PDB file of C-alpha atoms and ligand atoms in Angstrom:
ATOM      1  CA  MET A   1      -0.001   0.001   0.001  1.00  0.00           C
ATOM      2  CA  SER A   2       1.616   3.225  -1.123  1.00  0.00           C
ATOM      3  CA  LEU A   3      -1.026   5.687  -0.020  1.00  0.00           C
ATOM      4  CA  VAL A   4      -2.523   6.409   3.332  1.00  0.00           C
ATOM      5  CA  ARG A   5      -4.883   8.988   4.673  1.00  0.00           C
ATOM      6  CA  TYR A   6      -2.829  11.263   6.865  1.00  0.00           C
ATOM      7  CA  ALA A   7      -4.568  13.760   9.092  1.00  0.00           C
ATOM      8  CA  VAL A   8      -2.046  16.393  10.049  1.00  0.00           C
ATOM      9  CA  ALA A   9      -4.329  18.618  12.037  1.00  0.00           C
ATOM     10  CA  CYS A  10      -7.238  18.753  14.306  1.00  0.00           C
ATOM     11  CA  GLY A  11     -10.190  17.380  12.422  1.00  0.00           C
ATOM     12  CA  ALA A  12      -8.289  17.543   9.166  1.00  0.00           C
ATOM     13  CA  LEU A  13      -9.319  15.416   6.251  1.00  0.00           C
ATOM     14  CA  PHE A  14      -6.584  15.361   3.700  1.00  0.00           C
ATOM     15  CA  ALA A  15      -6.476  13.602   0.425  1.00  0.00           C
ATOM     16  CA  ALA A  16      -4.296  10.555   0.355  1.00  0.00           C
ATOM     17  CA  ILE A  17      -0.622  11.352   0.049  1.00  0.00           C
ATOM     18  CA  PRO A  18       2.423   9.146  -0.332  1.00  0.00           C
ATOM     19  CA  SER A  19       3.190   7.650   3.019  1.00  0.00           C
ATOM     20  CA  ALA A  20       6.274   6.691   4.884  1.00  0.00           C
ATOM     21  CA  PRO A  21       6.449   2.916   5.381  1.00  0.00           C
ATOM     22  CA  LEU A  22       5.881   3.244   9.103  1.00  0.00           C
ATOM     23  CA  GLN A  23       2.492   4.866   8.528  1.00  0.00           C
ATOM     24  CA  ALA A  24       1.349   2.286   6.026  1.00  0.00           C
ATOM     25  CA  GLN A  25       2.174  -0.462   8.479  1.00  0.00           C
ATOM     26  CA  GLN A  26       1.061   1.105  11.696  1.00  0.00           C
ATOM     27  CA  PRO A  27      -1.347  -0.743  13.981  1.00  0.00           C
ATOM     28  CA  MET A  28      -4.560   0.861  15.282  1.00  0.00           C
ATOM     29  CA  PHE A  29      -2.855   2.008  18.472  1.00  0.00           C
ATOM     30  CA  THR A  30       0.514   2.004  20.200  1.00  0.00           C
ATOM     31  CA  THR A  31       1.797   2.871  23.654  1.00  0.00           C
ATOM     32  CA  THR A  32       5.423   3.950  23.788  1.00  0.00           C
ATOM     33  CA  ARG A  33       7.600   4.975  26.700  1.00  0.00           C
ATOM     34  CA  VAL A  34       9.534   8.100  25.765  1.00  0.00           C
ATOM     35  CA  GLU A  35      13.185   7.176  25.468  1.00  0.00           C
ATOM     36  CA  GLY A  36      15.321   8.499  28.299  1.00  0.00           C
ATOM     37  CA  THR A  37      12.390   8.768  30.718  1.00  0.00           C
ATOM     38  CA  ASP A  38      11.210   6.347  33.385  1.00  0.00           C
ATOM     39  CA  ASN A  39       7.555   7.203  33.352  1.00  0.00           C
ATOM     40  CA  VAL A  40       6.428   9.315  30.384  1.00  0.00           C
ATOM     41  CA  TYR A  41       4.361   7.575  27.714  1.00  0.00           C
ATOM     42  CA  ILE A  42       2.741   8.383  24.388  1.00  0.00           C
ATOM     43  CA  PHE A  43      -0.591   6.724  23.662  1.00  0.00           C
ATOM     44  CA  ARG A  44      -1.424   6.900  19.939  1.00  0.00           C
ATOM     45  CA  TYR A  45      -4.809   5.840  18.571  1.00  0.00           C
ATOM     46  CA  GLN A  46      -4.983   6.053  14.771  1.00  0.00           C
ATOM     47  CA  ASN A  47      -3.819   9.604  14.022  1.00  0.00           C
ATOM     48  CA  HIS A  48      -4.161  11.178  17.453  1.00  0.00           C
ATOM     49  CA  GLN A  49      -1.686  11.138  20.313  1.00  0.00           C
ATOM     50  CA  SER A  50      -1.879  11.768  24.020  1.00  0.00           C
ATOM     51  CA  MET A  51       0.773  11.856  26.751  1.00  0.00           C
ATOM     52  CA  PHE A  52       0.489  10.169  30.130  1.00  0.00           C
ATOM     53  CA  ILE A  53       2.795  10.109  33.140  1.00  0.00           C
ATOM     54  CA  VAL A  54       2.964   7.286  35.657  1.00  0.00           C
ATOM     55  CA  THR A  55       3.977   8.041  39.254  1.00  0.00           C
ATOM     56  CA  PRO A  56       3.800   6.001  42.465  1.00  0.00           C
ATOM     57  CA  ALA A  57       1.002   8.314  43.660  1.00  0.00           C
ATOM     58  CA  GLY A  58      -1.066   7.968  40.497  1.00  0.00           C
ATOM     59  CA  VAL A  59      -1.274   8.759  36.814  1.00  0.00           C
ATOM     60  CA  ILE A  60      -1.587  12.090  35.027  1.00  0.00           C
ATOM     61  CA  ALA A  61      -3.354  11.479  31.714  1.00  0.00           C
ATOM     62  CA  THR A  62      -4.040  14.056  29.010  1.00  0.00           C
ATOM     63  CA  ASP A  63      -6.476  14.307  26.073  1.00  0.00           C
ATOM     64  CA  PRO A  64      -8.875  11.307  25.928  1.00  0.00           C
ATOM     65  CA  ILE A  65      -8.869  11.378  22.048  1.00  0.00           C
ATOM     66  CA  GLY A  66     -12.211   9.582  21.955  1.00  0.00           C
ATOM     67  CA  LEU A  67     -14.427  11.502  19.514  1.00  0.00           C
ATOM     68  CA  THR A  68     -16.960   9.031  18.038  1.00  0.00           C
ATOM     69  CA  ARG A  69     -14.742   6.123  19.055  1.00  0.00           C
ATOM     70  CA  PRO A  70     -15.271   5.157  22.714  1.00  0.00           C
ATOM     71  CA  GLN A  71     -12.982   2.174  22.139  1.00  0.00           C
ATOM     72  CA  ALA A  72     -10.030   4.588  21.944  1.00  0.00           C
ATOM     73  CA  VAL A  73     -10.696   5.677  25.511  1.00  0.00           C
ATOM     74  CA  THR A  74     -11.211   2.214  26.962  1.00  0.00           C
ATOM     75  CA  THR A  75      -8.054   1.136  25.134  1.00  0.00           C
ATOM     76  CA  TYR A  76      -6.192   4.140  26.566  1.00  0.00           C
ATOM     77  CA  ILE A  77      -7.211   3.113  30.095  1.00  0.00           C
ATOM     78  CA  ALA A  78      -6.380  -0.549  29.452  1.00  0.00           C
ATOM     79  CA  GLU A  79      -2.930   0.468  28.218  1.00  0.00           C
ATOM     80  CA  ILE A  80      -2.341   2.481  31.413  1.00  0.00           C
ATOM     81  CA  ARG A  81      -3.517  -0.506  33.455  1.00  0.00           C
ATOM     82  CA  LYS A  82      -0.889  -2.718  31.787  1.00  0.00           C
ATOM     83  CA  ILE A  83       1.757  -0.433  33.321  1.00  0.00           C
ATOM     84  CA  THR A  84       0.346   0.459  36.723  1.00  0.00           C
ATOM     85  CA  PRO A  85      -2.590  -0.225  39.056  1.00  0.00           C
ATOM     86  CA  ALA A  86      -2.158   3.298  40.516  1.00  0.00           C
ATOM     87  CA  PRO A  87      -5.230   5.543  40.341  1.00  0.00           C
ATOM     88  CA  ILE A  88      -5.639   7.933  37.407  1.00  0.00           C
ATOM     89  CA  ARG A  89      -5.647  11.238  39.266  1.00  0.00           C
ATOM     90  CA  TYR A  90      -5.846  13.800  36.496  1.00  0.00           C
ATOM     91  CA  VAL A  91      -6.935  14.287  32.898  1.00  0.00           C
ATOM     92  CA  VAL A  92      -5.548  17.519  31.423  1.00  0.00           C
ATOM     93  CA  TYR A  93      -7.032  19.014  28.237  1.00  0.00           C
ATOM     94  CA  SER A  94      -4.692  20.527  25.622  1.00  0.00           C
ATOM     95  CA  HIS A  95      -7.410  22.754  24.094  1.00  0.00           C
ATOM     96  CA  GLN A  96     -11.130  22.603  23.393  1.00  0.00           C
ATOM     97  CA  HIS A  97     -11.258  20.646  20.114  1.00  0.00           C
ATOM     98  CA  TYR A  98     -13.388  17.528  20.396  1.00  0.00           C
ATOM     99  CA  ASP A  99     -11.174  15.241  18.320  1.00  0.00           C
ATOM    100  CA  HIS A 100      -8.639  15.561  21.141  1.00  0.00           C
ATOM    101  CA  ILE A 101     -10.750  15.841  24.279  1.00  0.00           C
ATOM    102  CA  ALA A 102     -14.087  14.095  23.718  1.00  0.00           C
ATOM    103  CA  GLY A 103     -14.900  10.770  25.302  1.00  0.00           C
ATOM    104  CA  GLY A 104     -13.413  11.230  28.777  1.00  0.00           C
ATOM    105  CA  LYS A 105     -16.287   9.756  30.777  1.00  0.00           C
ATOM    106  CA  PRO A 106     -14.552   6.423  31.540  1.00  0.00           C
ATOM    107  CA  PHE A 107     -11.724   8.443  33.151  1.00  0.00           C
ATOM    108  CA  LYS A 108     -14.308  10.438  35.102  1.00  0.00           C
ATOM    109  CA  ASP A 109     -15.961   7.227  36.280  1.00  0.00           C
ATOM    110  CA  LEU A 110     -12.576   6.167  37.692  1.00  0.00           C
ATOM    111  CA  GLY A 111     -12.436   9.345  39.750  1.00  0.00           C
ATOM    112  CA  ALA A 112     -10.024  11.474  37.697  1.00  0.00           C
ATOM    113  CA  THR A 113     -10.038  15.239  38.168  1.00  0.00           C
ATOM    114  CA  PHE A 114     -10.291  17.076  34.837  1.00  0.00           C
ATOM    115  CA  VAL A 115      -8.077  20.160  34.493  1.00  0.00           C
ATOM    116  CA  ALA A 116      -8.159  22.804  31.754  1.00  0.00           C
ATOM    117  CA  LEU A 117      -7.603  26.440  30.987  1.00  0.00           C
ATOM    118  CA  ARG A 118     -10.581  28.554  32.134  1.00  0.00           C
ATOM    119  CA  ARG A 119     -11.334  29.575  28.539  1.00  0.00           C
ATOM    120  CA  THR A 120     -11.393  25.924  27.467  1.00  0.00           C
ATOM    121  CA  LYS A 121     -14.088  25.262  30.061  1.00  0.00           C
ATOM    122  CA  GLU A 122     -16.034  28.325  28.931  1.00  0.00           C
ATOM    123  CA  ARG A 123     -15.942  27.126  25.325  1.00  0.00           C
ATOM    124  CA  LEU A 124     -17.069  23.637  26.328  1.00  0.00           C
ATOM    125  CA  GLU A 125     -19.879  24.950  28.514  1.00  0.00           C
ATOM    126  CA  ALA A 126     -21.129  27.045  25.603  1.00  0.00           C
ATOM    127  CA  THR A 127     -21.444  24.094  23.230  1.00  0.00           C
ATOM    128  CA  LYS A 128     -22.353  21.332  25.694  1.00  0.00           C
ATOM    129  CA  TYR A 129     -21.293  18.486  23.424  1.00  0.00           C
ATOM    130  CA  GLU A 130     -22.717  15.455  25.138  1.00  0.00           C
ATOM    131  CA  ASP A 131     -19.587  13.307  25.033  1.00  0.00           C
ATOM    132  CA  VAL A 132     -17.288  15.924  26.558  1.00  0.00           C
ATOM    133  CA  VAL A 133     -16.524  15.935  30.290  1.00  0.00           C
ATOM    134  CA  ILE A 134     -16.635  19.523  31.578  1.00  0.00           C
ATOM    135  CA  PRO A 135     -13.391  20.338  33.479  1.00  0.00           C
ATOM    136  CA  ASP A 136     -13.514  20.209  37.288  1.00  0.00           C
ATOM    137  CA  GLU A 137     -10.635  22.596  37.868  1.00  0.00           C
ATOM    138  CA  VAL A 138      -9.464  25.564  35.790  1.00  0.00           C
ATOM    139  CA  PHE A 139      -6.517  27.915  35.725  1.00  0.00           C
ATOM    140  CA  ASP A 140      -5.553  31.202  34.111  1.00  0.00           C
ATOM    141  CA  GLU A 141      -2.186  31.471  32.408  1.00  0.00           C
ATOM    142  CA  ARG A 142      -0.369  28.862  34.481  1.00  0.00           C
ATOM    143  CA  ARG A 143      -0.720  25.936  36.876  1.00  0.00           C
ATOM    144  CA  THR A 144       1.731  23.345  38.190  1.00  0.00           C
ATOM    145  CA  LEU A 145       0.613  19.795  38.974  1.00  0.00           C
ATOM    146  CA  SER A 146       2.844  17.832  41.348  1.00  0.00           C
ATOM    147  CA  LEU A 147       2.198  14.153  41.839  1.00  0.00           C
ATOM    148  CA  GLY A 148       4.408  11.361  43.162  1.00  0.00           C
ATOM    149  CA  GLY A 149       7.655  13.223  42.506  1.00  0.00           C
ATOM    150  CA  THR A 150       6.704  14.421  39.017  1.00  0.00           C
ATOM    151  CA  VAL A 151       6.102  18.067  38.185  1.00  0.00           C
ATOM    152  CA  LEU A 152       3.970  19.027  35.193  1.00  0.00           C
ATOM    153  CA  GLU A 153       3.685  22.703  34.276  1.00  0.00           C
ATOM    154  CA  LEU A 154       0.639  23.878  32.338  1.00  0.00           C
ATOM    155  CA  THR A 155       1.128  27.175  30.513  1.00  0.00           C
ATOM    156  CA  TYR A 156      -1.107  29.235  28.248  1.00  0.00           C
ATOM    157  CA  VAL A 157       1.079  30.604  25.449  1.00  0.00           C
ATOM    158  CA  GLY A 158      -1.383  32.913  23.693  1.00  0.00           C
ATOM    159  CA  ARG A 159      -3.701  32.476  20.735  1.00  0.00           C
ATOM    160  CA  ASN A 160      -2.541  30.300  17.851  1.00  0.00           C
ATOM    161  CA  HIS A 161      -4.467  27.399  16.300  1.00  0.00           C
ATOM    162  CA  SER A 162      -7.134  28.013  18.951  1.00  0.00           C
ATOM    163  CA  ASP A 163      -7.575  30.667  21.632  1.00  0.00           C
ATOM    164  CA  ASN A 164      -7.069  28.181  24.448  1.00  0.00           C
ATOM    165  CA  SER A 165      -4.106  25.962  23.592  1.00  0.00           C
ATOM    166  CA  ILE A 166      -1.728  25.173  26.425  1.00  0.00           C
ATOM    167  CA  VAL A 167       1.762  23.701  26.618  1.00  0.00           C
ATOM    168  CA  MET A 168       2.345  20.904  29.131  1.00  0.00           C
ATOM    169  CA  ARG A 169       5.975  20.841  30.239  1.00  0.00           C
ATOM    170  CA  LEU A 170       7.934  18.321  32.281  1.00  0.00           C
ATOM    171  CA  PRO A 171      10.868  20.415  33.564  1.00  0.00           C
ATOM    172  CA  LYS A 172      12.989  17.514  34.796  1.00  0.00           C
ATOM    173  CA  GLU A 173      12.588  15.534  31.573  1.00  0.00           C
ATOM    174  CA  LYS A 174      12.824  18.669  29.393  1.00  0.00           C
ATOM    175  CA  LEU A 175       9.789  17.460  27.458  1.00  0.00           C
ATOM    176  CA  ILE A 176       6.702  19.313  26.261  1.00  0.00           C
ATOM    177  CA  PHE A 177       3.342  18.111  24.948  1.00  0.00           C
ATOM    178  CA  ALA A 178       1.811  20.560  22.455  1.00  0.00           C
ATOM    179  CA  VAL A 179      -1.239  19.798  20.336  1.00  0.00           C
ATOM    180  CA  ASP A 180      -2.169  21.007  16.837  1.00  0.00           C
ATOM    181  CA  PHE A 181      -0.279  24.294  16.846  1.00  0.00           C
ATOM    182  CA  ILE A 182       3.202  22.886  16.198  1.00  0.00           C
ATOM    183  CA  PRO A 183       2.955  20.499  13.237  1.00  0.00           C
ATOM    184  CA  ILE A 184       6.330  18.826  12.696  1.00  0.00           C
ATOM    185  CA  GLN A 185       7.705  19.467   9.206  1.00  0.00           C
ATOM    186  CA  SER A 186       4.156  19.305   7.895  1.00  0.00           C
ATOM    187  CA  VAL A 187       1.626  21.707   6.415  1.00  0.00           C
ATOM    188  CA  SER A 188      -1.591  21.600   8.359  1.00  0.00           C
ATOM    189  CA  GLY A 189      -4.612  22.811   6.418  1.00  0.00           C
ATOM    190  CA  ALA A 190      -7.433  22.602   8.942  1.00  0.00           C
ATOM    191  CA  ALA A 191      -5.227  23.872  11.764  1.00  0.00           C
ATOM    192  CA  PHE A 192      -5.480  27.335  10.174  1.00  0.00           C
ATOM    193  CA  ASN A 193      -9.252  27.432   9.718  1.00  0.00           C
ATOM    194  CA  ASP A 194     -10.135  29.484  12.762  1.00  0.00           C
ATOM    195  CA  ALA A 195      -6.575  30.366  13.678  1.00  0.00           C
ATOM    196  CA  TYR A 196      -4.980  33.598  14.865  1.00  0.00           C
ATOM    197  CA  PRO A 197      -2.108  33.574  12.380  1.00  0.00           C
ATOM    198  CA  ILE A 198      -0.084  36.549  13.581  1.00  0.00           C
ATOM    199  CA  GLU A 199      -0.437  35.901  17.309  1.00  0.00           C
ATOM    200  CA  TRP A 200       0.419  32.270  16.536  1.00  0.00           C
ATOM    201  CA  GLU A 201       3.960  33.353  15.676  1.00  0.00           C
ATOM    202  CA  ASP A 202       4.221  35.101  19.059  1.00  0.00           C
ATOM    203  CA  SER A 203       3.058  31.954  20.803  1.00  0.00           C
ATOM    204  CA  LEU A 204       5.760  29.958  19.006  1.00  0.00           C
ATOM    205  CA  GLN A 205       8.343  32.453  20.266  1.00  0.00           C
ATOM    206  CA  ARG A 206       7.065  31.863  23.784  1.00  0.00           C
ATOM    207  CA  VAL A 207       7.418  28.117  23.322  1.00  0.00           C
ATOM    208  CA  LEU A 208      10.971  28.598  22.050  1.00  0.00           C
ATOM    209  CA  ALA A 209      11.799  30.623  25.152  1.00  0.00           C
ATOM    210  CA  MET A 210      10.818  27.727  27.426  1.00  0.00           C
ATOM    211  CA  ASP A 211      13.382  25.212  28.660  1.00  0.00           C
ATOM    212  CA  TRP A 212      12.830  21.918  26.794  1.00  0.00           C
ATOM    213  CA  GLU A 213      14.544  19.615  24.336  1.00  0.00           C
ATOM    214  CA  ARG A 214      11.876  17.318  22.899  1.00  0.00           C
ATOM    215  CA  MET A 215       8.209  17.760  22.023  1.00  0.00           C
ATOM    216  CA  ILE A 216       5.434  15.175  21.951  1.00  0.00           C
ATOM    217  CA  PRO A 217       2.929  16.272  19.281  1.00  0.00           C
ATOM    218  CA  GLY A 218      -0.837  15.593  19.252  1.00  0.00           C
ATOM    219  CA  HIS A 219      -0.567  13.841  15.870  1.00  0.00           C
ATOM    220  CA  PRO A 220       2.229  11.544  14.670  1.00  0.00           C
ATOM    221  CA  TYR A 221       3.109  13.778  11.663  1.00  0.00           C
ATOM    222  CA  ILE A 222       6.409  12.384  10.380  1.00  0.00           C
ATOM    223  CA  GLY A 223       6.731   9.833  13.145  1.00  0.00           C
ATOM    224  CA  ARG A 224       9.194  11.375  15.587  1.00  0.00           C
ATOM    225  CA  LEU A 225       9.330  13.797  18.496  1.00  0.00           C
ATOM    226  CA  GLY A 226       9.753  17.475  17.735  1.00  0.00           C
ATOM    227  CA  THR A 227      12.685  19.763  18.480  1.00  0.00           C
ATOM    228  CA  LYS A 228      13.208  23.498  18.803  1.00  0.00           C
ATOM    229  CA  LYS A 229      14.510  23.410  15.230  1.00  0.00           C
ATOM    230  CA  ASP A 230      11.072  22.183  14.133  1.00  0.00           C
ATOM    231  CA  VAL A 231       9.444  25.147  15.883  1.00  0.00           C
ATOM    232  CA  GLU A 232      11.902  27.480  14.169  1.00  0.00           C
ATOM    233  CA  ASP A 233      11.149  25.868  10.800  1.00  0.00           C
ATOM    234  CA  LEU A 234       7.404  26.265  11.337  1.00  0.00           C
ATOM    235  CA  LEU A 235       7.915  29.867  12.343  1.00  0.00           C
ATOM    236  CA  ALA A 236       9.947  30.466   9.180  1.00  0.00           C
ATOM    237  CA  TYR A 237       7.256  28.834   7.032  1.00  0.00           C
ATOM    238  CA  MET A 238       4.510  30.940   8.606  1.00  0.00           C
ATOM    239  CA  ASN A 239       6.541  34.104   8.399  1.00  0.00           C
ATOM    240  CA  GLU A 240       7.397  33.565   4.726  1.00  0.00           C
ATOM    241  CA  LEU A 241       3.842  32.617   3.776  1.00  0.00           C
ATOM    242  CA  SER A 242       2.443  35.566   5.680  1.00  0.00           C
ATOM    243  CA  GLY A 243       4.812  37.925   3.834  1.00  0.00           C
ATOM    244  CA  GLU A 244       3.924  36.484   0.413  1.00  0.00           C
ATOM    245  CA  VAL A 245       0.188  36.654   1.078  1.00  0.00           C
ATOM    246  CA  LYS A 246       0.528  40.215   2.347  1.00  0.00           C
ATOM    247  CA  LYS A 247       2.067  41.177  -1.012  1.00  0.00           C
ATOM    248  CA  ALA A 248      -0.676  39.302  -2.873  1.00  0.00           C
ATOM    249  CA  ALA A 249      -3.353  40.990  -0.764  1.00  0.00           C
ATOM    250  CA  HIS A 250      -1.963  44.431  -1.539  1.00  0.00           C
ATOM    251  CA  ALA A 251      -1.990  43.485  -5.240  1.00  0.00           C
ATOM    252  CA  GLY A 252      -5.698  42.674  -4.967  1.00  0.00           C
ATOM    253  CA  LYS A 253      -5.206  38.930  -5.382  1.00  0.00           C
ATOM    254  CA  CYS A 254      -7.046  37.652  -2.305  1.00  0.00           C
ATOM    255  CA  TRP A 255      -8.768  35.237  -2.265  1.00  0.00           C
ATOM    256  CA  ASP A 256      -8.752  32.984  -5.354  1.00  0.00           C
ATOM    257  CA  ALA A 257      -5.721  34.242  -7.269  1.00  0.00           C
ATOM    258  CA  ALA A 258      -3.576  34.218  -4.153  1.00  0.00           C
ATOM    259  CA  GLU A 259      -4.653  30.684  -3.285  1.00  0.00           C
ATOM    260  CA  LYS A 260      -3.652  29.534  -6.762  1.00  0.00           C
ATOM    261  CA  GLU A 261      -0.472  31.557  -7.206  1.00  0.00           C
ATOM    262  CA  VAL A 262       1.304  31.837  -3.875  1.00  0.00           C
ATOM    263  CA  ARG A 263       3.635  28.914  -3.277  1.00  0.00           C
ATOM    264  CA  LEU A 264       6.711  28.218  -1.153  1.00  0.00           C
ATOM    265  CA  PRO A 265       8.621  25.537  -3.071  1.00  0.00           C
ATOM    266  CA  LYS A 266      11.125  25.279  -0.240  1.00  0.00           C
ATOM    267  CA  TYR A 267       8.469  23.477   1.812  1.00  0.00           C
ATOM    268  CA  ALA A 268       6.985  21.360  -1.000  1.00  0.00           C
ATOM    269  CA  SER A 269       8.377  18.170   0.503  1.00  0.00           C
ATOM    270  CA  TRP A 270       6.453  18.610   3.758  1.00  0.00           C
ATOM    271  CA  PRO A 271       3.493  16.216   4.052  1.00  0.00           C
ATOM    272  CA  GLY A 272       0.222  18.088   3.564  1.00  0.00           C
ATOM    273  CA  TYR A 273       1.809  20.868   1.458  1.00  0.00           C
ATOM    274  CA  GLU A 274      -0.211  20.274  -1.714  1.00  0.00           C
ATOM    275  CA  GLN A 275      -3.483  19.803   0.139  1.00  0.00           C
ATOM    276  CA  GLY A 276      -3.016  22.344   2.904  1.00  0.00           C
ATOM    277  CA  ILE A 277      -1.248  25.433   1.591  1.00  0.00           C
ATOM    278  CA  ALA A 278      -4.361  26.938  -0.055  1.00  0.00           C
ATOM    279  CA  SER A 279      -6.264  26.973   3.212  1.00  0.00           C
ATOM    280  CA  ASN A 280      -3.248  28.461   4.996  1.00  0.00           C
ATOM    281  CA  ILE A 281      -3.246  31.206   2.319  1.00  0.00           C
ATOM    282  CA  ARG A 282      -6.988  31.731   2.781  1.00  0.00           C
ATOM    283  CA  ARG A 283      -6.472  32.474   6.444  1.00  0.00           C
ATOM    284  CA  TYR A 284      -3.660  34.940   5.746  1.00  0.00           C
ATOM    285  CA  CYS A 285      -5.843  36.540   3.037  1.00  0.00           C
ATOM    286  CA  GLY A 286      -8.448  37.133   5.731  1.00  0.00           C
ATOM    287  CA  TYR A 287      -5.866  38.918   7.809  1.00  0.00           C
ATOM    288  CA  TRP A 288      -3.928  40.877   5.170  1.00  0.00           C
ATOM    289  CA  GLY A 289      -6.720  41.317   2.625  1.00  0.00           C
ATOM    290  CA  ARG A 290      -9.756  41.913   4.825  1.00  0.00           C
ATOM    291  CA  GLY A 291      -8.399  42.930   8.194  1.00  0.00           C
ATOM    292  CA  PHE A 292      -9.623  40.078  10.361  1.00  0.00           C
TER     293      PHE A 292
HETATM  294 ZN1   ZN B 301      -7.313  21.569  17.464  1.00  0.00          ZN
END
């Protein structure tokens, strides 16, 4: 099989693109301990990923990734149970999008406390999607969870792909978990749909200023952890595309002509480029061509 559907963003549906062998062969789900750590794991179910941390005092889980597939959540819990009988104390939401955070009820039934940014809770309360657990505890800007010798910092880094995306950082392990707003060497079409493209660059600068070495992404992308170089590359891509679309907008080319004409060949090898760049341009056309 040479083609595989590859969703590189929240809710994204991309046309089939040539796949790396590892994607063509990948099983429905995997649980992987992050190399160099004793207790940090990545749970992947199809094209979504979540991080969990196992401590003697209990488990900190993150996004349930169970939208329209409750079996992903029961599998997630079963995978944790293969590692530890310790209680699952927390479920932390990365942002409000259902494909990452729906389906958490089985965690709730086990007594987990759900934690999210205050704005995430407000968004979820407004829509009341029936398969989303409303957070029990909220924070503004920053919160630190300490459990069984592990420290997990939760930080709001400003508007980007959503207006409520947080970074989860493990200071000792120098690891972060960031979802949807830092695609790794990939062009993410849907990630830009309701994005804040200019503030997004500021939020990437804030992430770069944090102390970390490796990033767990919310989708597998190209099948490895991210680095600061990946954030810099994304920033460069966004900055260059923004500049080109600004020129096109001032030449009266937004929307259609810009979407057809603006291209950044330097990034053509990134998965999702062909399918996603037009919608990235559309968002920048909104900003530079219409003022929103
Ligand atoms: Zn999202």
